[in-house]
Short mmCIF file of C-alpha atoms in Angstrom, two decimals:
data_model
loop_
_atom_site.label_atom_id
_atom_site.label_comp_id
_atom_site.label_asym_id
_atom_site.label_seq_id
_atom_site.Cartn_x
_atom_site.Cartn_y
_atom_site.Cartn_z
CA UNK A 1 22.56 -1.94 -3.76
CA UNK A 2 18.83 -1.39 -4.23
CA UNK A 3 16.84 1.64 -3.09
CA UNK A 4 13.07 1.28 -3.44
CA UNK A 5 11.70 4.80 -3.96
CA UNK A 6 7.98 5.28 -3.33
CA UNK A 7 7.12 8.46 -5.18
CA UNK A 8 4.62 9.97 -7.58
CA UNK A 9 3.66 13.63 -7.69
CA UNK A 10 6.85 14.85 -5.98
CA UNK A 11 9.18 12.96 -8.31
CA UNK A 12 7.67 11.40 -11.41
CA UNK A 13 9.04 7.89 -12.10
CA UNK A 14 10.71 9.28 -15.22
CA UNK A 15 12.40 12.14 -13.37
CA UNK A 16 16.14 12.39 -14.19
CA UNK A 17 16.86 12.37 -10.45
CA UNK A 18 15.82 8.70 -10.44
CA UNK A 19 18.19 7.71 -13.24
CA UNK A 20 20.70 5.92 -10.99
CA UNK A 21 20.58 2.18 -11.60
CA UNK A 22 20.29 1.58 -7.86
CA UNK A 23 16.86 3.20 -7.69
CA UNK A 24 13.69 1.14 -8.11
CA UNK A 25 10.82 3.63 -8.59
CA UNK A 26 7.53 2.51 -7.07
CA UNK A 27 4.12 4.22 -6.94
CA UNK A 28 3.10 6.29 -3.90
CA UNK A 29 3.17 3.97 -0.92
CA UNK A 30 -0.01 2.55 0.55
CA UNK A 31 -1.09 0.07 3.16
CA UNK A 32 0.60 -3.28 2.50
CA UNK A 33 3.19 -2.13 -0.04
CA UNK A 34 6.15 -2.74 2.26
CA UNK A 35 5.30 -6.46 2.24
CA UNK A 36 6.23 -6.74 -1.43
CA UNK A 37 8.54 -9.75 -1.86
CA UNK A 38 10.93 -7.66 -3.93
CA UNK A 39 11.97 -5.73 -0.81
CA UNK A 40 14.70 -7.73 0.91
CA UNK A 41 16.62 -7.18 4.15
CA UNK A 42 19.66 -5.94 2.23
CA UNK A 43 17.68 -3.12 0.60
CA UNK A 44 16.86 0.47 1.43
CA UNK A 45 13.37 1.97 1.25
CA UNK A 46 12.84 5.67 0.63
CA UNK A 47 9.30 6.86 1.28
CA UNK A 48 8.44 10.15 -0.40
CA UNK A 49 4.81 10.09 -1.55
CA UNK A 50 1.94 7.97 -0.35
CA UNK A 51 -1.80 7.52 -0.67
CA UNK A 52 -4.04 8.51 2.22
CA UNK A 53 -7.38 9.87 1.02
CA UNK A 54 -8.77 7.41 -1.50
CA UNK A 55 -6.90 4.39 -0.07
CA UNK A 56 -5.45 3.38 3.33
CA UNK A 57 -2.11 4.97 4.17
CA UNK A 58 0.98 2.99 5.15
CA UNK A 59 0.75 2.03 8.82
CA UNK A 60 3.44 2.80 11.37
CA UNK A 61 3.67 -0.86 12.38
CA UNK A 62 4.39 -1.82 8.77
CA UNK A 63 7.40 0.49 8.78
CA UNK A 64 8.58 -0.82 12.15
CA UNK A 65 8.25 -4.40 10.86
CA UNK A 66 10.30 -3.44 7.81
CA UNK A 67 12.98 -1.94 10.04
CA UNK A 68 12.98 -5.09 12.18
CA UNK A 69 13.92 -7.11 9.08
CA UNK A 70 17.07 -5.06 8.66
CA UNK A 71 15.73 -2.92 5.83
CA UNK A 72 16.84 0.70 6.06
CA UNK A 73 13.87 3.09 5.81
CA UNK A 74 14.17 6.79 4.98
CA UNK A 75 11.45 9.40 4.65
CA UNK A 76 11.30 12.85 3.11
CA UNK A 77 9.22 15.53 1.39
CA UNK A 78 5.68 14.29 1.92
CA UNK A 79 4.15 11.43 3.91
CA UNK A 80 7.70 10.14 4.16
CA UNK A 81 8.68 13.20 6.19
CA UNK A 82 5.61 12.76 8.39
CA UNK A 83 6.29 9.11 9.12
CA UNK A 84 10.00 9.77 9.69
CA UNK A 85 9.20 12.44 12.28
CA UNK A 86 6.79 10.06 14.00
CA UNK A 87 9.15 7.07 13.91
CA UNK A 88 12.56 8.67 14.38
CA UNK A 89 12.92 6.92 17.74
CA UNK A 90 12.21 3.60 16.03
CA UNK A 91 15.06 3.82 13.54
CA UNK A 92 13.47 5.57 10.55
CA UNK A 93 15.74 8.23 9.04
CA UNK A 94 14.28 11.61 8.10
CA UNK A 95 15.82 13.88 5.48
CA UNK A 96 15.25 17.48 4.45
CA UNK A 97 13.68 20.76 5.42
CA UNK A 98 10.13 19.43 5.69
CA UNK A 99 11.15 16.51 7.89
CA UNK A 100 13.03 18.88 10.19
CA UNK A 101 10.01 21.17 10.43
CA UNK A 102 7.76 18.27 11.43
CA UNK A 103 10.33 16.81 13.83
CA UNK A 104 10.77 20.14 15.63
CA UNK A 105 7.06 20.94 15.72
CA UNK A 106 7.23 23.91 13.36
CA UNK A 107 4.83 22.04 11.09
CA UNK A 108 1.95 20.00 12.48
CA UNK A 109 -0.83 19.45 9.96
CA UNK A 110 -0.58 16.65 7.42
CA UNK A 111 -2.29 18.93 4.88
CA UNK A 112 0.98 20.87 4.70
CA UNK A 113 2.29 18.29 2.23
CA UNK A 114 -0.97 16.94 0.78
CA UNK A 115 -1.79 17.41 -2.91
CA UNK A 116 -4.44 16.26 -5.33
CA UNK A 117 -2.83 14.11 -7.99
CA UNK A 118 -3.63 12.54 -11.33
CA UNK A 119 -4.34 8.84 -11.58
CA UNK A 120 -1.59 6.40 -12.54
CA UNK A 121 0.50 6.38 -14.58
CA UNK A 122 0.57 10.21 -14.73
CA UNK A 123 0.56 10.96 -10.97
CA UNK A 124 1.17 14.69 -11.55
CA UNK A 125 0.20 17.08 -8.77
CA UNK A 126 -2.82 19.27 -9.51
CA UNK A 127 -2.44 21.49 -6.47
CA UNK A 128 0.12 23.35 -4.39
CA UNK A 129 1.04 21.94 -0.97
CA UNK A 130 1.22 24.48 1.82
CA UNK A 131 4.93 23.83 2.35
CA UNK A 132 5.59 25.07 -1.19
CA UNK A 133 3.27 28.04 -0.66
CA UNK A 134 5.20 28.96 2.47
CA UNK A 135 8.49 28.73 0.57
CA UNK A 136 7.25 30.95 -2.25
CA UNK A 137 5.89 33.51 0.21
CA UNK A 138 9.19 33.64 2.11
CA UNK A 139 11.08 34.24 -1.12
CA UNK A 140 8.59 36.92 -2.16
CA UNK A 141 9.08 38.71 1.15
CA UNK A 142 12.87 38.44 0.93
CA UNK A 143 12.79 40.00 -2.55
CA UNK A 144 10.51 42.81 -1.42
CA UNK A 145 7.60 41.74 -3.63
CA UNK A 146 5.20 41.67 -0.68
CA UNK A 147 5.50 42.54 2.99
CA UNK A 148 5.25 40.01 5.85
CA UNK A 149 1.69 41.06 6.65
CA UNK A 150 0.51 40.29 3.12
CA UNK A 151 2.35 36.96 3.27
CA UNK A 152 0.50 36.03 6.46
CA UNK A 153 -2.84 37.00 4.92
CA UNK A 154 -2.25 34.92 1.79
CA UNK A 155 -1.19 31.90 3.83
CA UNK A 156 -4.21 32.24 6.10
CA UNK A 157 -6.47 32.44 3.05
CA UNK A 158 -4.96 29.27 1.56
CA UNK A 159 -5.29 27.38 4.84
CA UNK A 160 -9.05 27.89 4.67
CA UNK A 161 -9.14 26.01 1.38
CA UNK A 162 -9.44 22.21 1.26
CA UNK A 163 -6.06 20.76 0.27
CA UNK A 164 -7.41 19.23 -2.96
CA UNK A 165 -8.57 22.68 -4.13
CA UNK A 166 -5.33 24.60 -3.55
CA UNK A 167 -4.48 25.05 -7.21
CA UNK A 168 -2.14 27.68 -8.63
CA UNK A 169 -5.21 29.60 -9.77
CA UNK A 170 -6.55 29.66 -6.20
CA UNK A 171 -3.14 30.75 -4.91
CA UNK A 172 -2.99 33.64 -7.37
CA UNK A 173 -6.57 34.59 -6.51
CA UNK A 174 -5.64 34.67 -2.82
CA UNK A 175 -2.88 37.14 -3.60
CA UNK A 176 -5.32 39.45 -5.36
CA UNK A 177 -7.99 39.17 -2.65
CA UNK A 178 -5.39 40.03 -0.01
CA UNK A 179 -4.38 43.19 -1.84
CA UNK A 180 -1.11 41.79 -3.19
CA UNK A 181 -1.60 41.21 -6.94
CA UNK A 182 2.13 41.73 -7.47
CA UNK A 183 2.73 38.38 -5.80
CA UNK A 184 0.86 36.60 -8.59
CA UNK A 185 2.69 38.41 -11.36
CA UNK A 186 6.03 37.72 -9.69
CA UNK A 187 5.23 34.02 -9.08
CA UNK A 188 4.14 33.40 -12.67
CA UNK A 189 7.39 34.93 -13.92
CA UNK A 190 9.44 32.75 -11.60
CA UNK A 191 7.58 29.60 -12.63
CA UNK A 192 8.07 30.48 -16.28
CA UNK A 193 11.82 30.61 -15.70
CA UNK A 194 11.90 27.57 -13.40
CA UNK A 195 8.99 25.08 -13.25
CA UNK A 196 10.34 23.83 -9.91
CA UNK A 197 10.51 27.27 -8.31
CA UNK A 198 9.53 27.09 -4.64
CA UNK A 199 9.18 23.31 -4.79
CA UNK A 200 10.69 22.44 -1.44
CA UNK A 201 9.15 18.97 -1.64
CA UNK A 202 11.13 18.14 -4.76
CA UNK A 203 14.32 19.62 -3.30
CA UNK A 204 13.94 17.44 -0.20
CA UNK A 205 13.22 14.39 -2.34
CA UNK A 206 16.36 14.89 -4.43
CA UNK A 207 18.41 15.33 -1.25
CA UNK A 208 16.88 12.13 0.13
CA UNK A 209 17.90 10.21 -3.00
CA UNK A 210 21.48 11.33 -2.52
CA UNK A 211 21.32 10.45 1.17
CA UNK A 212 19.88 7.00 0.45
CA UNK A 213 22.80 6.13 -1.81
CA UNK A 214 25.23 7.22 0.89
CA UNK A 215 23.49 5.46 3.79
CA UNK A 216 23.07 2.29 1.78
CA UNK A 217 26.70 1.52 2.51
CA UNK A 218 26.27 1.85 6.29
CA UNK A 219 24.66 -0.58 8.77
CA UNK A 220 20.95 -0.03 9.33
CA UNK A 221 19.50 0.87 12.71
CA UNK A 222 17.21 -1.72 14.28
CA UNK A 223 14.06 -0.69 16.18
CA UNK A 224 14.54 -0.42 19.94
CA UNK A 225 14.05 -3.63 21.91
CA UNK A 226 10.80 -4.02 23.80
CA UNK A 227 8.77 -2.24 21.13
CA UNK A 228 5.45 -4.07 20.72
CA UNK A 229 4.34 -4.04 17.10
CA UNK A 230 3.53 -7.66 16.22
CA UNK A 231 -0.10 -7.33 17.26
CA UNK A 232 -3.14 -9.26 16.07
CA UNK A 233 -3.97 -6.37 13.74
CA UNK A 234 -0.50 -6.50 12.23
CA UNK A 235 -0.73 -10.25 11.72
CA UNK A 236 -4.05 -9.75 9.96
CA UNK A 237 -2.47 -7.14 7.70
CA UNK A 238 0.48 -9.44 7.07
CA UNK A 239 -1.85 -12.27 6.08
CA UNK A 240 -3.68 -9.89 3.76
CA UNK A 241 -0.66 -8.57 1.88
CA UNK A 242 2.29 -10.93 2.21
CA UNK A 243 3.29 -12.33 -1.16
CA UNK A 244 5.92 -14.47 -2.82
CA UNK A 245 7.52 -14.46 -6.23
CA UNK A 246 7.00 -17.84 -7.86
CA UNK A 247 7.18 -18.92 -11.49
CA UNK A 248 7.83 -15.31 -12.47
CA UNK A 249 4.64 -14.05 -10.80
CA UNK A 250 4.05 -12.14 -7.57
CA UNK A 251 1.20 -13.91 -5.78
CA UNK A 252 -0.32 -13.18 -2.42
CA UNK A 253 -0.02 -16.17 -0.15
CA UNK A 254 -3.62 -15.77 0.98
CA UNK A 255 -4.75 -16.28 -2.63
CA UNK A 256 -2.61 -19.38 -2.94
CA UNK A 257 -3.94 -20.84 0.32
CA UNK A 258 -7.54 -19.95 -0.55
CA UNK A 259 -7.18 -21.63 -3.94
CA UNK A 260 -6.05 -24.83 -2.24
CA UNK A 261 -8.85 -24.62 0.31
CA UNK A 262 -11.37 -24.39 -2.50
CA UNK A 263 -9.97 -26.56 -5.27
CA UNK A 264 -7.68 -29.16 -3.66
CA UNK A 265 -9.72 -32.34 -3.11
CA UNK A 266 -7.28 -33.41 -0.41
CA UNK A 267 -7.16 -30.14 1.51
CA UNK A 268 -9.35 -31.44 4.33
CA UNK A 269 -6.62 -33.83 5.42
CA UNK A 270 -4.06 -30.99 5.42
CA UNK A 271 -6.37 -28.85 7.53
CA UNK A 272 -6.88 -31.70 9.99
CA UNK A 273 -3.11 -32.02 10.32
CA UNK A 274 -2.84 -28.28 10.90
CA UNK A 275 -5.44 -28.51 13.67
CA UNK A 276 -3.61 -31.41 15.30
CA UNK A 277 -0.54 -29.19 15.43
CA UNK A 278 -2.74 -26.64 17.20
CA UNK A 279 -3.39 -29.15 20.01
CA UNK A 280 -6.76 -30.24 18.73
CA UNK A 281 -5.60 -33.86 18.43
CA UNK A 282 -8.06 -35.15 21.04
CA UNK A 283 -11.09 -34.01 19.03
CA UNK A 284 -12.67 -35.75 16.09
CA UNK A 285 -11.68 -33.98 12.83
CA UNK A 286 -15.20 -32.73 12.06
CA UNK A 287 -15.58 -31.35 15.59
CA UNK A 288 -12.09 -29.85 15.64
CA UNK A 289 -12.83 -27.92 12.43
CA UNK A 290 -15.68 -26.11 14.18
CA UNK A 291 -14.43 -25.96 17.77
CA UNK A 292 -10.83 -24.92 17.16
CA UNK A 293 -9.83 -21.79 15.27
CA UNK A 294 -6.13 -21.04 15.78
CA UNK A 295 -4.75 -17.78 14.44
CA UNK A 296 -3.56 -18.47 10.92
CA UNK A 297 -0.12 -16.90 10.58
CA UNK A 298 0.97 -16.83 6.95
CA UNK A 299 4.34 -15.47 8.04
CA UNK A 300 5.06 -18.90 9.53
CA UNK A 301 6.90 -20.93 6.91
CA UNK A 302 5.91 -24.29 8.39
CA UNK A 303 2.21 -23.37 8.27
CA UNK A 304 2.41 -22.18 4.67
CA UNK A 305 4.41 -25.23 3.58
CA UNK A 306 1.79 -27.52 5.10
CA UNK A 307 -1.24 -25.77 3.62
CA UNK A 308 0.39 -25.54 0.18
CA UNK A 309 1.74 -29.09 0.18
CA UNK A 310 -0.49 -30.16 -2.72
CA UNK A 311 -0.04 -26.97 -4.75
CA UNK A 312 1.14 -27.37 -8.35
CA UNK A 313 2.47 -25.02 -10.98
CA UNK A 314 -0.86 -25.41 -12.78
CA UNK A 315 -2.62 -24.13 -9.66
CA UNK A 316 -0.47 -21.00 -9.60
CA UNK A 317 -1.03 -20.46 -13.31
CA UNK A 318 -4.78 -20.72 -12.72
CA UNK A 319 -4.59 -18.11 -9.95
CA UNK A 320 -2.72 -15.72 -12.24
CA UNK A 321 -5.29 -16.27 -14.98
CA UNK A 322 -8.15 -15.51 -12.59
CA UNK A 323 -6.53 -12.38 -11.18
CA UNK A 324 -5.72 -11.11 -14.67
CA UNK A 325 -9.35 -11.63 -15.65
CA UNK A 326 -10.32 -9.38 -12.75
CA UNK A 327 -7.81 -6.73 -13.81
CA UNK A 328 -9.02 -6.81 -17.40
CA UNK A 329 -12.62 -6.51 -16.26
CA UNK A 330 -11.71 -3.54 -14.07
CA UNK A 331 -10.07 -1.79 -17.04
CA UNK A 332 -13.03 -2.34 -19.35
CA UNK A 333 -15.71 -1.81 -16.69
CA UNK A 334 -14.56 0.87 -14.22
CA UNK A 335 -16.10 0.28 -10.83
CA UNK A 336 -15.94 -3.51 -11.05
CA UNK A 337 -14.27 -5.35 -8.20
CA UNK A 338 -14.43 -9.08 -7.38
CA UNK A 339 -15.94 -8.51 -3.96
CA UNK A 340 -19.07 -7.18 -5.69
CA UNK A 341 -19.78 -10.53 -7.37
CA UNK A 342 -23.14 -11.79 -6.18
CA UNK A 343 -22.99 -14.17 -3.26
CA UNK A 344 -25.42 -16.52 -4.97
CA UNK A 345 -23.08 -16.81 -7.95
CA UNK A 346 -20.18 -17.63 -5.65
CA UNK A 347 -22.27 -20.23 -3.81
CA UNK A 348 -23.17 -21.88 -7.10
CA UNK A 349 -19.48 -22.12 -7.97
CA UNK A 350 -18.64 -23.65 -4.59
CA UNK A 351 -21.44 -26.19 -4.88
CA UNK A 352 -20.17 -27.23 -8.30
CA UNK A 353 -16.52 -27.44 -7.26
CA UNK A 354 -17.23 -29.35 -4.05
CA UNK A 355 -20.05 -31.44 -5.56
CA UNK A 356 -22.32 -30.73 -2.60
CA UNK A 357 -25.81 -29.20 -2.40
CA UNK A 358 -26.21 -25.65 -1.14
CA UNK A 359 -27.37 -26.75 2.29
CA UNK A 360 -24.07 -28.60 2.82
CA UNK A 361 -21.81 -25.63 2.06
CA UNK A 362 -21.62 -24.55 5.71
CA UNK A 363 -20.20 -27.85 6.97
CA UNK A 364 -17.91 -28.28 3.97
CA UNK A 365 -16.54 -24.76 4.51
CA UNK A 366 -15.59 -25.48 8.12
CA UNK A 367 -13.83 -28.70 7.13
CA UNK A 368 -11.73 -26.77 4.63
CA UNK A 369 -10.54 -24.22 7.18
CA UNK A 370 -13.05 -21.45 6.57
CA UNK A 371 -15.10 -19.92 9.33
CA UNK A 372 -18.32 -20.98 7.74
CA UNK A 373 -19.97 -20.54 4.38
CA UNK A 374 -19.75 -16.75 4.33
CA UNK A 375 -15.94 -16.75 4.52
CA UNK A 376 -15.74 -19.41 1.81
CA UNK A 377 -18.02 -17.37 -0.43
CA UNK A 378 -15.79 -14.31 -0.01
CA UNK A 379 -12.67 -16.41 -0.65
CA UNK A 380 -13.90 -17.80 -3.97
CA UNK A 381 -14.96 -14.46 -5.45
CA UNK A 382 -11.49 -13.50 -6.80
CA UNK A 383 -11.55 -16.73 -8.84
CA UNK A 384 -15.15 -16.69 -10.10
CA UNK A 385 -14.66 -14.54 -13.20
CA UNK A 386 -11.62 -16.50 -14.36
CA UNK A 387 -13.41 -19.80 -13.81
CA UNK A 388 -16.46 -18.70 -15.78
CA UNK A 389 -14.32 -17.42 -18.65
CA UNK A 390 -12.31 -20.63 -18.72
CA UNK A 391 -15.54 -22.64 -18.83
CA UNK A 392 -16.77 -20.55 -21.77
CA UNK A 393 -13.53 -21.18 -23.66
CA UNK A 394 -13.77 -24.91 -23.04
#
């Protein structure tokens, strides 16, 4: 029984609520994370937190694809509650007060659950989400600290503030500016006694953990038949993120295929065979490479097996070495990313590897399955730094 829990600011990975051995804490979910090879059809996924501002959010079609594999998907507290309300008819299970509020239309804006958070590995929330503000205001009214009119004024004041600026200091300031300083004094006392006071997001997340363990023993609900989700966009995303665990490493299949396209001397023959399968058998190989461009589906096992037929363990080790060089460079030089490597540098590498002059790169690229030189240049960039470092060491 494995429950993959995507969380961060709502429940820190070290939170005692995640102590059960069945939980696998993962960072806030983002685009592509559900394609991790560690998530299998027998597992459960619980989405709590997710990225959305500085990185692409998890797509609805990714969740539907995950459900179609037989993986149970739950959502609560934050973006998980949002997605669960949006995909309840598709089989996603929502849990908690926030999910119910979204599902019934009592909450609408996604900024209700949004917070500014620290970078990994801290991931602490810097700000107060509106759902927690609402909870604290309701409790303050029920205890007679403020009246309903003051509560409405404070909430209206907070809603004017950008979500990433809704700190506790701003919340307390709103209480004073609305003529209710007692709210701030009361709230600070409550938080002193209980750091989780008013934290409805955390309460929902804890409830969702308990629910996930219970539901994990029941059959999962499949998406309704006739639902169209396997679109060209989804296949492109799948090609971008799908990965496998080999030799103890998690490697994206696109990196493995690209490495073969670039470094396997015999890849041209494999590509010609792939094109013949795509009904290009009546064309000469060189013409077929340019005239025929079938959709490359890296979810198709037969396609992947063919394109990786010449792959060796040494190839995979080289890929890992190159990707680790990129990660190390990113740590020591913030702002570095492989895509920023100069195109001329990448072209020089390709010319050297393929033993062809620069003017022949276009034709060579097509014969190796790229859509021209530009795509080949982009494909080699993740490997350039590792190659150059390896050359220096030799």
